C-alpha cells in the first residue's frame, strides 16, 4: 500500500538457536515409530510447538528498550519500564514513512484500556525549519479496525489531541527534528486491546496563527498501521468514604489506576449538586474555591508505601454519568507513569485531600 514505507523491527527477530532446537527436537521425536505418513506431520507440528515455546520464553525474558523520548515523556522507573512492557502498556511499532523529503517515524506507542498515546519523530530537510507554528493539516486522523476512532468507540464520550511537542517540555528537538504526539482518551470501559490502529498525518504546514491554518510546505500522507496486543486491566481500589471537598460532602466510591491513567467514581447526586451550583448560581458555598467536580475528585498525585509521592498531573480525559450505578466518573491521563502495585494513598482536590486506599477484593 505504501511503496516508500520502511519497516523497522515490525516483528521480533527469531533467535538463531530456534532452528538448532527444532532440528534436535525433531530428531528425538522421529526415533519413535511412525506407522503412517500423517504421523510425520503431527511430529513436525509438535517439534515446532516445543521450540516455539522455548523461543517464547527467551522473548519473555528479553528487556524492552524504551525510546529516550518516551522515557523523558513518562519518566517510568527501571522496574516500571519492564512491567509496562509485560502488561502491554508499551509496544514497539517500528515504522518509518518518507514523503517529499520529510520523514516521520512511529517507533513505539503507550496505552491502557482507556488511553492510546503515540509519539512520532518528524525530520525535515535543510530548507524546512520546524518552529512553534508547525502542524499537520490533518493531524488527528486515527482509525480502529478501519473505522474512525470515535465511531469505533460507539456511544461513549472521549476525545483526542494531536500536536507538535513544545521544545521546552521534551528535549532532543531541533529545527529539523521535532516530536509529534497523538493521544486519545475514551470513557466508559472502552478497551484498546486487540485493535488494528491506523494513523494518517497529512500535509505539513507552517505559519498558522491561533485558529488560522498555516501554509503547506510539504504535501503528502504519512500513513501507519499496527496492531495492539492484550492490555492488562488497571488495579481497583475501594474507598467508599465521604469527604468535605471545598464545602461539599461527596462520597468517593473507588478508583481504578493503570500506569497511564485513572478512573475515579463519586456518588452521582453529590457530584451533580456541585455541577448545579457551578452552572446556575456561581455562588460558592463556604470556603468553596470554585472548582468543578472533576477538579475536586481528580487525582493529582499518588503516594507509595515507602513515602514516595508522584505528581501525576493531567493529560486529557473527561467525565461520564452512569445513571444505573448512580455514579459520576472522571477519567484522566497521567503526565508521569505510576506503579499501581505500590500505591497506598491518592491525593484529590488539587492535592489538598489525602485518601488512603486498599485494593478491592
PDB file of C-alpha atoms in Angstrom, residues 142-156 158 184 186 190:
ATOM      1  CA  UNK A 142      -6.877   7.738  13.764  1.00  0.00           C
ATOM      2  CA  UNK A 143      -8.904   4.645  12.949  1.00  0.00           C
ATOM      3  CA  UNK A 144      -9.612   1.445  14.866  1.00  0.00           C
ATOM      4  CA  UNK A 145     -10.325  -1.664  12.826  1.00  0.00           C
ATOM      5  CA  UNK A 146     -10.939   0.510   9.785  1.00  0.00           C
ATOM      6  CA  UNK A 147     -13.411   2.925  11.421  1.00  0.00           C
ATOM      7  CA  UNK A 148     -12.878   6.456  12.701  1.00  0.00           C
ATOM      8  CA  UNK A 149     -11.756   6.075  16.301  1.00  0.00           C
ATOM      9  CA  UNK A 150     -14.784   7.788  17.842  1.00  0.00           C
ATOM     10  CA  UNK A 151     -17.155   5.889  15.571  1.00  0.00           C
ATOM     11  CA  UNK A 152     -15.444   2.675  16.617  1.00  0.00           C
ATOM     12  CA  UNK A 153     -15.803   3.653  20.274  1.00  0.00           C
ATOM     13  CA  UNK A 154     -19.577   3.802  19.875  1.00  0.00           C
ATOM     14  CA  UNK A 155     -21.911   5.760  22.091  1.00  0.00           C
ATOM     15  CA  UNK A 156     -19.352   6.818  24.682  1.00  0.00           C
ATOM     16  CA  UNK A 158     -13.942  10.730  24.636  1.00  0.00           C
ATOM     17  CA  UNK A 184      -6.894   9.653  22.723  1.00  0.00           C
ATOM     18  CA  UNK A 186     -12.153   7.088  25.669  1.00  0.00           C
ATOM     19  CA  UNK A 190     -13.627   1.003  26.279  1.00  0.00           C
TER      20      UNK A 190
END
